[in-house]
């Protein structure tokens, strides 16, 4: 049985005759102790506080029967480990795996290919949020700069908390909608439509962090902790 926050993804599972439903990882509507095994891939790194990340793992453990196991994958801060670069760093824009990556959404590969043309757009988006927040303050105490860094795709991480741009592929604008354009490099006057960009929050885990969070729970024990292609991974057993 599968579950996801995205109704569209759950609908795809239904079309393929798999059992899946929409839910929140913090509150899964399944009876306690009813699962032999649970898998959480590329989910927990989207929760924005340590308390919520811990609560998600506790909820995962609640579902397991005694002796049941859970596998957790989260994105790693260390994309170069033991002198080896992850697949995420090795793959470049325009690679043969680009289409496959966009369709599968692996744990360590967000569904985007950010180009240099997006830098100013990302900065403007963040500045606008800050200005809007200040405007709503109506002269109250100075507002701290809460902006998160926007990650550049296929590069190492410089912050554990960041925004990753996701470019919506295959978007078609209606005739009456305005179209953003960009001049094609090389002096060409040809114009191309820009894909909509959405920013998704990530907390990338440093070495030992995921294991430490899991060990803080009395109801589970860590069977194994390891690194796999840009991800930190843990196998838990329910006590």
PDB file of C-alpha atoms in Angstrom:
ATOM      1  CA  UNK A   1       0.000   0.000   0.000  1.00  0.00           C
ATOM      2  CA  UNK A   2       1.387   3.381  -0.984  1.00  0.00           C
ATOM      3  CA  UNK A   3       0.610   6.913   0.073  1.00  0.00           C
ATOM      4  CA  UNK A   4       1.659  10.370  -1.076  1.00  0.00           C
ATOM      5  CA  UNK A   5       0.744  13.989  -0.465  1.00  0.00           C
ATOM      6  CA  UNK A   6       0.201  14.505  -4.193  1.00  0.00           C
ATOM      7  CA  UNK A   7      -3.232  13.501  -5.488  1.00  0.00           C
ATOM      8  CA  UNK A   8      -1.922  13.475  -9.063  1.00  0.00           C
ATOM      9  CA  UNK A   9       0.752  10.908  -8.215  1.00  0.00           C
ATOM     10  CA  UNK A  10      -1.758   8.786  -6.323  1.00  0.00           C
ATOM     11  CA  UNK A  11      -4.084   8.903  -9.345  1.00  0.00           C
ATOM     12  CA  UNK A  12      -1.245   7.552 -11.520  1.00  0.00           C
ATOM     13  CA  UNK A  13      -0.851   4.635  -9.089  1.00  0.00           C
ATOM     14  CA  UNK A  14      -4.590   3.968  -9.338  1.00  0.00           C
ATOM     15  CA  UNK A  15      -4.417   3.910 -13.132  1.00  0.00           C
ATOM     16  CA  UNK A  16      -1.761   1.210 -12.814  1.00  0.00           C
ATOM     17  CA  UNK A  17      -3.994  -0.766 -10.409  1.00  0.00           C
ATOM     18  CA  UNK A  18      -1.790  -0.175  -7.353  1.00  0.00           C
ATOM     19  CA  UNK A  19      -3.271   0.522  -3.928  1.00  0.00           C
ATOM     20  CA  UNK A  20      -2.455   4.101  -2.931  1.00  0.00           C
ATOM     21  CA  UNK A  21      -4.080   7.004  -1.116  1.00  0.00           C
ATOM     22  CA  UNK A  22      -3.430  10.665  -0.275  1.00  0.00           C
ATOM     23  CA  UNK A  23      -2.184  11.455   3.218  1.00  0.00           C
ATOM     24  CA  UNK A  24       0.227  13.446   5.341  1.00  0.00           C
ATOM     25  CA  UNK A  25       3.396  11.705   6.537  1.00  0.00           C
ATOM     26  CA  UNK A  26       2.826  13.233   9.982  1.00  0.00           C
ATOM     27  CA  UNK A  27      -0.538  11.494  10.316  1.00  0.00           C
ATOM     28  CA  UNK A  28      -0.946   8.253   8.360  1.00  0.00           C
ATOM     29  CA  UNK A  29      -4.448   6.720   8.650  1.00  0.00           C
ATOM     30  CA  UNK A  30      -3.212   3.168   9.164  1.00  0.00           C
ATOM     31  CA  UNK A  31      -3.621   1.137  12.361  1.00  0.00           C
ATOM     32  CA  UNK A  32      -0.587   1.059  14.675  1.00  0.00           C
ATOM     33  CA  UNK A  33       1.590  -2.050  14.461  1.00  0.00           C
ATOM     34  CA  UNK A  34      -0.027  -3.289  11.244  1.00  0.00           C
ATOM     35  CA  UNK A  35       2.927  -3.070   8.822  1.00  0.00           C
ATOM     36  CA  UNK A  36       5.715  -5.589   8.337  1.00  0.00           C
ATOM     37  CA  UNK A  37       7.868  -2.981   6.600  1.00  0.00           C
ATOM     38  CA  UNK A  38       7.752   0.705   5.650  1.00  0.00           C
ATOM     39  CA  UNK A  39       9.723   2.696   3.096  1.00  0.00           C
ATOM     40  CA  UNK A  40      10.220   6.474   3.163  1.00  0.00           C
ATOM     41  CA  UNK A  41      12.143   7.714   0.137  1.00  0.00           C
ATOM     42  CA  UNK A  42      12.901  11.425  -0.398  1.00  0.00           C
ATOM     43  CA  UNK A  43      10.174  12.623   1.970  1.00  0.00           C
ATOM     44  CA  UNK A  44      11.600  13.593   5.357  1.00  0.00           C
ATOM     45  CA  UNK A  45      14.060  16.139   3.897  1.00  0.00           C
ATOM     46  CA  UNK A  46      11.057  18.302   2.889  1.00  0.00           C
ATOM     47  CA  UNK A  47       9.992  18.967   6.517  1.00  0.00           C
ATOM     48  CA  UNK A  48      11.286  22.345   7.647  1.00  0.00           C
ATOM     49  CA  UNK A  49      11.977  21.799  11.371  1.00  0.00           C
ATOM     50  CA  UNK A  50      13.862  19.210  13.404  1.00  0.00           C
ATOM     51  CA  UNK A  51      10.694  18.572  15.438  1.00  0.00           C
ATOM     52  CA  UNK A  52       8.642  17.739  12.341  1.00  0.00           C
ATOM     53  CA  UNK A  53      11.373  15.501  10.918  1.00  0.00           C
ATOM     54  CA  UNK A  54      11.502  13.580  14.209  1.00  0.00           C
ATOM     55  CA  UNK A  55       7.701  13.345  14.313  1.00  0.00           C
ATOM     56  CA  UNK A  56       7.672  11.877  10.802  1.00  0.00           C
ATOM     57  CA  UNK A  57      10.074   9.097  11.816  1.00  0.00           C
ATOM     58  CA  UNK A  58       8.060   8.452  14.978  1.00  0.00           C
ATOM     59  CA  UNK A  59       4.917   8.096  12.860  1.00  0.00           C
ATOM     60  CA  UNK A  60       6.742   5.677  10.565  1.00  0.00           C
ATOM     61  CA  UNK A  61       7.749   3.588  13.600  1.00  0.00           C
ATOM     62  CA  UNK A  62       4.159   3.606  14.907  1.00  0.00           C
ATOM     63  CA  UNK A  63       2.987   1.756  11.809  1.00  0.00           C
ATOM     64  CA  UNK A  64       5.457  -1.121  12.273  1.00  0.00           C
ATOM     65  CA  UNK A  65       4.749  -4.347  14.132  1.00  0.00           C
ATOM     66  CA  UNK A  66       7.408  -5.408  16.685  1.00  0.00           C
ATOM     67  CA  UNK A  67      10.356  -6.720  14.668  1.00  0.00           C
ATOM     68  CA  UNK A  68       9.200  -4.838  11.569  1.00  0.00           C
ATOM     69  CA  UNK A  69      11.693  -2.760   9.615  1.00  0.00           C
ATOM     70  CA  UNK A  70      11.754   0.629   7.903  1.00  0.00           C
ATOM     71  CA  UNK A  71      14.058   2.024   5.219  1.00  0.00           C
ATOM     72  CA  UNK A  72      14.598   5.800   5.094  1.00  0.00           C
ATOM     73  CA  UNK A  73      16.392   7.793   2.376  1.00  0.00           C
ATOM     74  CA  UNK A  74      17.123  11.530   2.635  1.00  0.00           C
ATOM     75  CA  UNK A  75      19.231  13.863   0.505  1.00  0.00           C
ATOM     76  CA  UNK A  76      22.805  14.256   1.781  1.00  0.00           C
ATOM     77  CA  UNK A  77      24.701  17.479   2.332  1.00  0.00           C
ATOM     78  CA  UNK A  78      27.801  15.579   1.228  1.00  0.00           C
ATOM     79  CA  UNK A  79      27.474  15.084  -2.514  1.00  0.00           C
ATOM     80  CA  UNK A  80      31.162  14.143  -2.619  1.00  0.00           C
ATOM     81  CA  UNK A  81      31.965  11.332  -0.191  1.00  0.00           C
ATOM     82  CA  UNK A  82      35.204   9.380   0.231  1.00  0.00           C
ATOM     83  CA  UNK A  83      36.657  11.199  -2.793  1.00  0.00           C
ATOM     84  CA  UNK A  84      33.763  10.059  -4.986  1.00  0.00           C
ATOM     85  CA  UNK A  85      31.271  12.475  -6.549  1.00  0.00           C
ATOM     86  CA  UNK A  86      27.607  11.486  -6.483  1.00  0.00           C
ATOM     87  CA  UNK A  87      25.665  10.797  -9.654  1.00  0.00           C
ATOM     88  CA  UNK A  88      23.900  14.107  -9.045  1.00  0.00           C
ATOM     89  CA  UNK A  89      27.169  16.054  -9.411  1.00  0.00           C
ATOM     90  CA  UNK A  90      28.411  13.958 -12.328  1.00  0.00           C
ATOM     91  CA  UNK A  91      25.344  14.368 -14.522  1.00  0.00           C
ATOM     92  CA  UNK A  92      25.307  17.522 -16.610  1.00  0.00           C
ATOM     93  CA  UNK A  93      22.558  19.395 -18.382  1.00  0.00           C
ATOM     94  CA  UNK A  94      21.615  17.762 -21.651  1.00  0.00           C
ATOM     95  CA  UNK A  95      22.768  14.326 -20.548  1.00  0.00           C
ATOM     96  CA  UNK A  96      21.168  11.210 -21.973  1.00  0.00           C
ATOM     97  CA  UNK A  97      19.618  10.508 -18.582  1.00  0.00           C
ATOM     98  CA  UNK A  98      17.867  13.875 -18.407  1.00  0.00           C
ATOM     99  CA  UNK A  99      14.463  12.663 -19.607  1.00  0.00           C
ATOM    100  CA  UNK A 100      14.580   9.567 -17.438  1.00  0.00           C
ATOM    101  CA  UNK A 101      15.521  11.651 -14.404  1.00  0.00           C
ATOM    102  CA  UNK A 102      12.665  14.079 -14.993  1.00  0.00           C
ATOM    103  CA  UNK A 103      10.169  11.243 -15.091  1.00  0.00           C
ATOM    104  CA  UNK A 104      11.374   9.188 -12.129  1.00  0.00           C
ATOM    105  CA  UNK A 105      12.396  11.785  -9.534  1.00  0.00           C
ATOM    106  CA  UNK A 106      15.035   9.805  -7.627  1.00  0.00           C
ATOM    107  CA  UNK A 107      15.813  10.684  -4.035  1.00  0.00           C
ATOM    108  CA  UNK A 108      18.937  12.666  -4.812  1.00  0.00           C
ATOM    109  CA  UNK A 109      17.773  14.250  -8.071  1.00  0.00           C
ATOM    110  CA  UNK A 110      15.104  16.984  -8.023  1.00  0.00           C
ATOM    111  CA  UNK A 111      12.993  17.283 -11.182  1.00  0.00           C
ATOM    112  CA  UNK A 112      14.751  20.291 -12.647  1.00  0.00           C
ATOM    113  CA  UNK A 113      17.664  21.507 -14.676  1.00  0.00           C
ATOM    114  CA  UNK A 114      18.447  25.003 -13.563  1.00  0.00           C
ATOM    115  CA  UNK A 115      20.326  27.161 -16.039  1.00  0.00           C
ATOM    116  CA  UNK A 116      22.186  30.417 -15.439  1.00  0.00           C
ATOM    117  CA  UNK A 117      19.252  32.389 -16.881  1.00  0.00           C
ATOM    118  CA  UNK A 118      17.263  31.621 -13.749  1.00  0.00           C
ATOM    119  CA  UNK A 119      19.608  33.319 -11.267  1.00  0.00           C
ATOM    120  CA  UNK A 120      18.087  36.785 -11.595  1.00  0.00           C
ATOM    121  CA  UNK A 121      14.586  35.327 -11.568  1.00  0.00           C
ATOM    122  CA  UNK A 122      15.255  33.419  -8.343  1.00  0.00           C
ATOM    123  CA  UNK A 123      16.707  36.507  -6.683  1.00  0.00           C
ATOM    124  CA  UNK A 124      13.769  38.660  -7.726  1.00  0.00           C
ATOM    125  CA  UNK A 125      11.321  36.078  -6.358  1.00  0.00           C
ATOM    126  CA  UNK A 126      13.068  36.050  -2.978  1.00  0.00           C
ATOM    127  CA  UNK A 127      13.341  39.853  -2.822  1.00  0.00           C
ATOM    128  CA  UNK A 128       9.635  40.240  -3.606  1.00  0.00           C
ATOM    129  CA  UNK A 129       8.700  37.921  -0.756  1.00  0.00           C
ATOM    130  CA  UNK A 130      10.818  39.958   1.641  1.00  0.00           C
ATOM    131  CA  UNK A 131       9.334  43.258   0.455  1.00  0.00           C
ATOM    132  CA  UNK A 132       5.781  41.954   0.753  1.00  0.00           C
ATOM    133  CA  UNK A 133       6.461  40.785   4.292  1.00  0.00           C
ATOM    134  CA  UNK A 134       7.925  44.163   5.262  1.00  0.00           C
ATOM    135  CA  UNK A 135       4.938  45.989   3.765  1.00  0.00           C
ATOM    136  CA  UNK A 136       2.550  43.956   5.892  1.00  0.00           C
ATOM    137  CA  UNK A 137       4.494  44.824   9.030  1.00  0.00           C
ATOM    138  CA  UNK A 138       3.223  48.430   8.854  1.00  0.00           C
ATOM    139  CA  UNK A 139       6.176  50.038  10.554  1.00  0.00           C
ATOM    140  CA  UNK A 140       6.634  47.416  13.269  1.00  0.00           C
ATOM    141  CA  UNK A 141      10.033  46.192  14.475  1.00  0.00           C
ATOM    142  CA  UNK A 142      12.634  45.589  11.721  1.00  0.00           C
ATOM    143  CA  UNK A 143      12.081  42.298   9.919  1.00  0.00           C
ATOM    144  CA  UNK A 144      14.957  39.822   9.834  1.00  0.00           C
ATOM    145  CA  UNK A 145      16.129  38.627   6.429  1.00  0.00           C
ATOM    146  CA  UNK A 146      14.462  35.196   6.312  1.00  0.00           C
ATOM    147  CA  UNK A 147      15.365  34.369   2.727  1.00  0.00           C
ATOM    148  CA  UNK A 148      16.694  30.899   2.018  1.00  0.00           C
ATOM    149  CA  UNK A 149      19.466  30.353  -0.534  1.00  0.00           C
ATOM    150  CA  UNK A 150      18.356  29.081  -3.937  1.00  0.00           C
ATOM    151  CA  UNK A 151      20.359  26.049  -4.992  1.00  0.00           C
ATOM    152  CA  UNK A 152      22.114  25.864  -8.356  1.00  0.00           C
ATOM    153  CA  UNK A 153      21.514  22.462  -9.907  1.00  0.00           C
ATOM    154  CA  UNK A 154      24.397  19.972 -10.221  1.00  0.00           C
ATOM    155  CA  UNK A 155      26.529  21.806  -7.651  1.00  0.00           C
ATOM    156  CA  UNK A 156      27.581  21.037  -4.084  1.00  0.00           C
ATOM    157  CA  UNK A 157      25.405  22.247  -1.223  1.00  0.00           C
ATOM    158  CA  UNK A 158      26.527  25.281   0.787  1.00  0.00           C
ATOM    159  CA  UNK A 159      23.589  25.309   3.182  1.00  0.00           C
ATOM    160  CA  UNK A 160      21.502  22.600   4.836  1.00  0.00           C
ATOM    161  CA  UNK A 161      18.267  24.559   4.430  1.00  0.00           C
ATOM    162  CA  UNK A 162      17.590  25.739   0.901  1.00  0.00           C
ATOM    163  CA  UNK A 163      15.175  26.083  -1.990  1.00  0.00           C
ATOM    164  CA  UNK A 164      15.528  23.956  -5.114  1.00  0.00           C
ATOM    165  CA  UNK A 165      13.967  25.344  -8.327  1.00  0.00           C
ATOM    166  CA  UNK A 166      11.660  22.943 -10.134  1.00  0.00           C
ATOM    167  CA  UNK A 167      10.909  23.758 -13.770  1.00  0.00           C
ATOM    168  CA  UNK A 168       7.481  22.643 -14.898  1.00  0.00           C
ATOM    169  CA  UNK A 169       7.948  20.768 -18.159  1.00  0.00           C
ATOM    170  CA  UNK A 170       5.415  20.581 -20.965  1.00  0.00           C
ATOM    171  CA  UNK A 171       3.547  23.711 -19.808  1.00  0.00           C
ATOM    172  CA  UNK A 172       1.243  25.252 -22.403  1.00  0.00           C
ATOM    173  CA  UNK A 173       0.020  28.815 -21.980  1.00  0.00           C
ATOM    174  CA  UNK A 174      -3.454  29.876 -23.024  1.00  0.00           C
ATOM    175  CA  UNK A 175      -3.738  32.336 -25.901  1.00  0.00           C
ATOM    176  CA  UNK A 176      -4.680  35.224 -23.630  1.00  0.00           C
ATOM    177  CA  UNK A 177      -1.866  34.566 -21.138  1.00  0.00           C
ATOM    178  CA  UNK A 178       1.296  36.618 -21.297  1.00  0.00           C
ATOM    179  CA  UNK A 179       4.422  34.710 -22.304  1.00  0.00           C
ATOM    180  CA  UNK A 180       7.806  35.244 -20.675  1.00  0.00           C
ATOM    181  CA  UNK A 181      10.609  35.116 -23.228  1.00  0.00           C
ATOM    182  CA  UNK A 182      14.375  34.906 -23.232  1.00  0.00           C
ATOM    183  CA  UNK A 183      16.809  35.625 -26.039  1.00  0.00           C
ATOM    184  CA  UNK A 184      18.582  32.505 -27.214  1.00  0.00           C
ATOM    185  CA  UNK A 185      22.375  32.708 -26.617  1.00  0.00           C
ATOM    186  CA  UNK A 186      24.639  33.341 -29.598  1.00  0.00           C
ATOM    187  CA  UNK A 187      23.006  36.536 -30.788  1.00  0.00           C
ATOM    188  CA  UNK A 188      19.922  34.864 -32.234  1.00  0.00           C
ATOM    189  CA  UNK A 189      16.707  36.886 -32.145  1.00  0.00           C
ATOM    190  CA  UNK A 190      14.671  33.753 -31.701  1.00  0.00           C
ATOM    191  CA  UNK A 191      12.614  33.761 -28.503  1.00  0.00           C
ATOM    192  CA  UNK A 192      11.749  30.855 -26.290  1.00  0.00           C
ATOM    193  CA  UNK A 193       9.028  30.460 -23.712  1.00  0.00           C
ATOM    194  CA  UNK A 194      10.294  30.038 -20.164  1.00  0.00           C
ATOM    195  CA  UNK A 195       8.953  27.125 -18.143  1.00  0.00           C
ATOM    196  CA  UNK A 196       7.248  28.090 -14.862  1.00  0.00           C
ATOM    197  CA  UNK A 197       9.611  27.782 -11.891  1.00  0.00           C
ATOM    198  CA  UNK A 198       8.505  26.575  -8.464  1.00  0.00           C
ATOM    199  CA  UNK A 199      10.753  26.590  -5.392  1.00  0.00           C
ATOM    200  CA  UNK A 200      10.678  23.556  -3.132  1.00  0.00           C
ATOM    201  CA  UNK A 201      12.154  23.462   0.377  1.00  0.00           C
ATOM    202  CA  UNK A 202      14.854  20.920   1.266  1.00  0.00           C
ATOM    203  CA  UNK A 203      16.796  20.205   4.440  1.00  0.00           C
ATOM    204  CA  UNK A 204      19.844  18.224   3.319  1.00  0.00           C
ATOM    205  CA  UNK A 205      21.196  15.944   6.047  1.00  0.00           C
ATOM    206  CA  UNK A 206      24.822  16.014   7.196  1.00  0.00           C
ATOM    207  CA  UNK A 207      26.726  12.827   8.029  1.00  0.00           C
ATOM    208  CA  UNK A 208      25.353  11.135  11.152  1.00  0.00           C
ATOM    209  CA  UNK A 209      22.329  13.453  11.450  1.00  0.00           C
ATOM    210  CA  UNK A 210      19.639  11.034  10.283  1.00  0.00           C
ATOM    211  CA  UNK A 211      21.057   8.217  12.400  1.00  0.00           C
ATOM    212  CA  UNK A 212      21.160  10.480  15.473  1.00  0.00           C
ATOM    213  CA  UNK A 213      17.506  11.468  15.001  1.00  0.00           C
ATOM    214  CA  UNK A 214      16.506   7.811  14.716  1.00  0.00           C
ATOM    215  CA  UNK A 215      18.506   6.831  17.809  1.00  0.00           C
ATOM    216  CA  UNK A 216      16.649   9.464  19.848  1.00  0.00           C
ATOM    217  CA  UNK A 217      13.511   7.277  19.613  1.00  0.00           C
ATOM    218  CA  UNK A 218      13.180   4.538  22.237  1.00  0.00           C
ATOM    219  CA  UNK A 219      10.816   2.433  20.137  1.00  0.00           C
ATOM    220  CA  UNK A 220      13.320   1.569  17.386  1.00  0.00           C
ATOM    221  CA  UNK A 221      16.923   0.518  16.938  1.00  0.00           C
ATOM    222  CA  UNK A 222      19.200   1.323  14.003  1.00  0.00           C
ATOM    223  CA  UNK A 223      20.132  -1.836  12.127  1.00  0.00           C
ATOM    224  CA  UNK A 224      22.227  -0.105   9.490  1.00  0.00           C
ATOM    225  CA  UNK A 225      23.263   3.386   8.438  1.00  0.00           C
ATOM    226  CA  UNK A 226      24.973   4.052   5.109  1.00  0.00           C
ATOM    227  CA  UNK A 227      25.619   6.463   2.226  1.00  0.00           C
ATOM    228  CA  UNK A 228      24.197   5.761  -1.219  1.00  0.00           C
ATOM    229  CA  UNK A 229      24.738   8.055  -4.226  1.00  0.00           C
ATOM    230  CA  UNK A 230      24.175  11.381  -2.500  1.00  0.00           C
ATOM    231  CA  UNK A 231      21.713  10.075   0.098  1.00  0.00           C
ATOM    232  CA  UNK A 232      21.979   9.181   3.776  1.00  0.00           C
ATOM    233  CA  UNK A 233      20.092   5.981   4.504  1.00  0.00           C
ATOM    234  CA  UNK A 234      18.964   4.159   7.644  1.00  0.00           C
ATOM    235  CA  UNK A 235      17.314   0.783   8.249  1.00  0.00           C
ATOM    236  CA  UNK A 236      15.306   0.700  11.480  1.00  0.00           C
ATOM    237  CA  UNK A 237      13.800  -2.165  13.480  1.00  0.00           C
ATOM    238  CA  UNK A 238      10.743  -1.733  15.683  1.00  0.00           C
ATOM    239  CA  UNK A 239      11.356  -2.914  19.257  1.00  0.00           C
TER     240      UNK A 239
END
